[in-house]
Amino acid sequence: MSREPRSAIIHSPALLSGSIRVTEHAHSRGRRLFSGTRLKLLLFPLLHWLVKHTSVTIALVPMRVLTGVMRPLYYWRSNPLRRSCEDVCSIARRAGHRHDPAQVYRQFLRNAVGVLENYFLLYRHGIERVSMRIQLQEEDARMIRELAQQHGSVILAVPHNIASALSGLRLNQSFPLLAVARNSPTIARTRVTLDFFERMQVPVLMVRDGNPFELSRQLFRAAGEGHVIA
């Protein structure tokens, strides 16, 4: 028997529109028992609670356990993360760059722990403590500012992951930024995501199930106000 859709209106100062309606459907929690969606559904709220209420050592335990399990799984040839790393290296090789997929895989796992540590610092010490850990060359920031001044706005294409979301904190300190994201399919995860954007003081436009005309209007308005859109 399928579960009835459940909706909630979430208000947040981080939202460009001030509020968003999130609707959970029967498949919002993942179609398979061990799907990535179901893993994130369980893991993200737990990590969020640990970051808010425990020490960094305790908060990192679930991620360290997960990455510890993932390391030997590299040798499972059907591992989706391994295949993604191999694909990335294959693309880089066409451009003349050589990388070891196993090394990229291990670095990805180390980065996952580092990102969670940065979120802990954000909660406990604020944006200035985290900002110094995010690298943005001044010449790159200046180039984006000049392009925005010349053309009215700039659109940045960035990876859709929690690490790139955190980099928005540093970008927003260099020029007015609007993050555009496809919000999580569940109410709980959307609340967690918005909490992070509030603490980063980065405005965000969430687009899942949104009205295309209203979303376009908000995007054009932000571009007209000189925002860099990521």
XYZ file of C-alpha atoms in Angstrom:
230
model
C 0.000 0.000 0.000
C 1.536 3.302 -1.083
C 2.050 6.072 1.429
C 0.057 9.272 0.944
C 2.098 12.367 0.024
C 2.995 14.573 2.984
C 3.639 18.307 2.667
C 5.067 21.054 4.843
C 5.743 24.743 4.321
C 9.207 25.629 5.611
C 10.154 29.230 6.357
C 13.784 30.326 6.348
C 15.661 33.642 6.036
C 18.070 31.834 3.703
C 15.353 31.209 1.112
C 15.132 33.811 -1.626
C 11.334 33.533 -1.504
C 11.195 33.283 2.295
C 9.416 29.925 2.301
C 9.102 26.691 0.360
C 6.581 23.863 0.191
C 8.191 20.417 0.395
C 6.132 17.380 -0.597
C 7.252 13.859 0.249
C 6.053 11.206 -2.182
C 6.103 7.435 -1.800
C 9.527 7.218 -3.500
C 11.087 10.205 -1.677
C 12.808 7.895 0.790
C 14.355 5.715 -1.895
C 13.009 2.926 -4.060
C 15.538 0.340 -2.857
C 16.396 -0.696 0.703
C 20.102 0.171 0.321
C 19.816 3.088 -2.089
C 21.911 6.240 -1.746
C 18.729 8.234 -1.099
C 17.811 6.027 1.858
C 21.369 6.209 3.220
C 21.317 10.020 3.100
C 17.868 10.041 4.695
C 19.256 8.205 7.723
C 22.751 9.678 7.837
C 22.241 13.423 7.308
C 19.798 14.098 10.198
C 22.011 12.007 12.497
C 25.153 13.917 11.512
C 23.288 17.204 11.882
C 22.241 16.326 15.439
C 25.756 15.175 16.363
C 27.348 18.338 14.961
C 24.980 20.470 17.043
C 25.128 18.552 20.327
C 28.420 16.642 20.646
C 32.171 17.122 20.363
C 33.900 16.949 16.995
C 35.406 13.562 17.903
C 31.980 12.035 18.482
C 30.364 13.860 15.567
C 32.896 12.390 13.138
C 32.426 8.784 14.312
C 29.619 7.819 11.860
C 31.495 9.320 8.904
C 34.755 7.634 9.906
C 32.943 4.300 10.206
C 31.297 4.792 6.819
C 34.538 5.752 5.071
C 36.300 2.865 6.820
C 33.770 0.480 5.299
C 34.012 2.171 1.902
C 37.801 1.886 1.597
C 37.989 -1.899 1.034
C 34.848 -1.713 -1.111
C 36.994 -0.075 -3.784
C 37.945 -3.608 -4.824
C 34.295 -4.371 -5.584
C 34.255 -3.631 -9.293
C 30.548 -2.732 -9.333
C 31.000 -0.092 -6.628
C 29.278 3.032 -8.089
C 31.776 5.379 -6.423
C 34.722 3.458 -7.875
C 33.153 3.586 -11.328
C 32.598 7.333 -10.970
C 36.264 7.837 -10.061
C 37.315 5.759 -13.060
C 35.056 7.822 -15.323
C 36.514 11.086 -13.999
C 40.052 9.837 -14.627
C 39.074 8.712 -18.118
C 37.730 12.187 -18.937
C 40.875 13.808 -17.533
C 43.063 11.475 -19.588
C 41.511 12.779 -22.801
C 42.730 16.241 -21.803
C 46.244 14.930 -21.163
C 46.028 14.508 -17.380
C 46.780 11.203 -15.693
C 45.275 10.258 -12.339
C 45.022 7.013 -10.406
C 41.343 6.121 -9.797
C 42.231 4.455 -6.484
C 43.953 7.625 -5.284
C 40.982 9.766 -6.346
C 38.671 7.361 -4.492
C 40.701 7.585 -1.269
C 40.905 11.374 -1.526
C 37.139 11.558 -1.941
C 36.663 9.655 1.323
C 39.156 11.891 3.144
C 37.381 14.956 1.803
C 34.040 13.653 3.097
C 35.422 13.601 6.646
C 36.979 17.044 6.147
C 33.691 18.544 4.958
C 31.890 17.307 8.064
C 34.643 18.787 10.220
C 34.136 22.132 8.455
C 30.415 21.993 9.168
C 31.222 21.363 12.843
C 33.449 24.453 12.890
C 30.683 26.438 11.208
C 28.235 25.516 13.959
C 30.604 26.056 16.858
C 32.788 28.964 15.718
C 30.962 30.742 12.888
C 31.712 31.570 9.277
C 35.060 33.307 9.805
C 36.631 30.147 11.239
C 35.504 28.110 8.235
C 36.207 30.783 5.626
C 39.944 30.636 6.246
C 39.897 26.914 5.336
C 38.282 27.516 1.915
C 40.677 28.515 -0.848
C 39.637 31.171 -3.358
C 42.354 33.009 -5.241
C 41.826 36.775 -5.218
C 42.507 36.992 -8.969
C 39.679 34.489 -9.572
C 37.292 36.450 -7.355
C 38.299 39.673 -9.099
C 37.704 38.123 -12.522
C 34.166 37.091 -11.518
C 33.433 40.538 -10.087
C 34.639 42.191 -13.298
C 32.535 39.855 -15.455
C 29.471 40.569 -13.314
C 30.097 44.298 -13.599
C 30.561 44.052 -17.368
C 27.595 41.777 -18.127
C 25.280 42.466 -15.196
C 25.524 38.941 -13.779
C 27.489 35.699 -13.989
C 26.322 32.085 -13.836
C 28.732 29.617 -12.224
C 28.345 25.870 -12.839
C 29.380 23.978 -9.709
C 29.173 20.320 -8.595
C 26.010 19.357 -6.732
C 27.407 18.141 -3.418
C 27.819 19.252 0.195
C 31.433 20.352 -0.319
C 30.581 22.789 -3.110
C 27.673 24.113 -1.030
C 30.128 24.976 1.728
C 32.342 26.844 -0.746
C 29.404 29.193 -1.271
C 30.284 30.730 2.081
C 33.632 31.965 0.747
C 32.203 32.994 -2.610
C 29.491 35.057 -0.935
C 32.155 36.994 0.969
C 33.781 37.993 -2.336
C 30.654 38.969 -4.300
C 26.853 38.763 -3.852
C 25.942 35.124 -4.470
C 22.693 33.267 -5.033
C 22.897 29.484 -4.744
C 20.415 27.532 -6.868
C 19.815 23.993 -5.666
C 17.439 21.102 -6.172
C 16.370 20.639 -2.595
C 16.207 17.279 -0.854
C 13.110 15.116 -1.460
C 12.234 14.869 2.244
C 11.101 17.478 4.745
C 13.719 16.540 7.351
C 16.673 16.796 4.960
C 15.405 20.083 3.538
C 15.295 21.538 7.072
C 18.887 20.388 7.661
C 20.060 21.934 4.380
C 18.382 25.254 5.125
C 19.932 25.333 8.581
C 23.370 25.158 6.959
C 22.564 27.914 4.450
C 21.297 30.113 7.290
C 24.532 29.635 9.201
C 26.595 30.307 6.069
C 24.475 33.434 5.447
C 24.114 32.437 1.786
C 20.762 33.017 0.020
C 19.404 29.993 -1.827
C 16.709 29.336 -4.407
C 15.377 25.777 -4.088
C 13.753 24.527 -7.268
C 12.320 21.031 -6.689
C 8.602 20.970 -7.613
C 8.686 24.747 -8.052
C 6.640 26.741 -10.544
C 8.910 27.303 -13.596
C 7.561 30.794 -14.252
C 7.962 31.928 -10.647
C 11.453 30.417 -10.427
C 12.461 32.147 -13.677
C 11.134 35.459 -12.378
C 13.183 35.149 -9.195
C 16.319 34.200 -11.133
C 16.034 37.149 -13.522
C 15.397 39.494 -10.612
C 18.499 38.231 -8.784
C 20.564 38.554 -11.971
C 19.266 42.079 -12.472
C 20.391 42.956 -8.953
C 23.945 41.870 -9.819
C 24.027 38.520 -8.034
C 26.414 35.824 -9.190
C 24.242 32.732 -9.633
C 25.720 29.329 -8.776
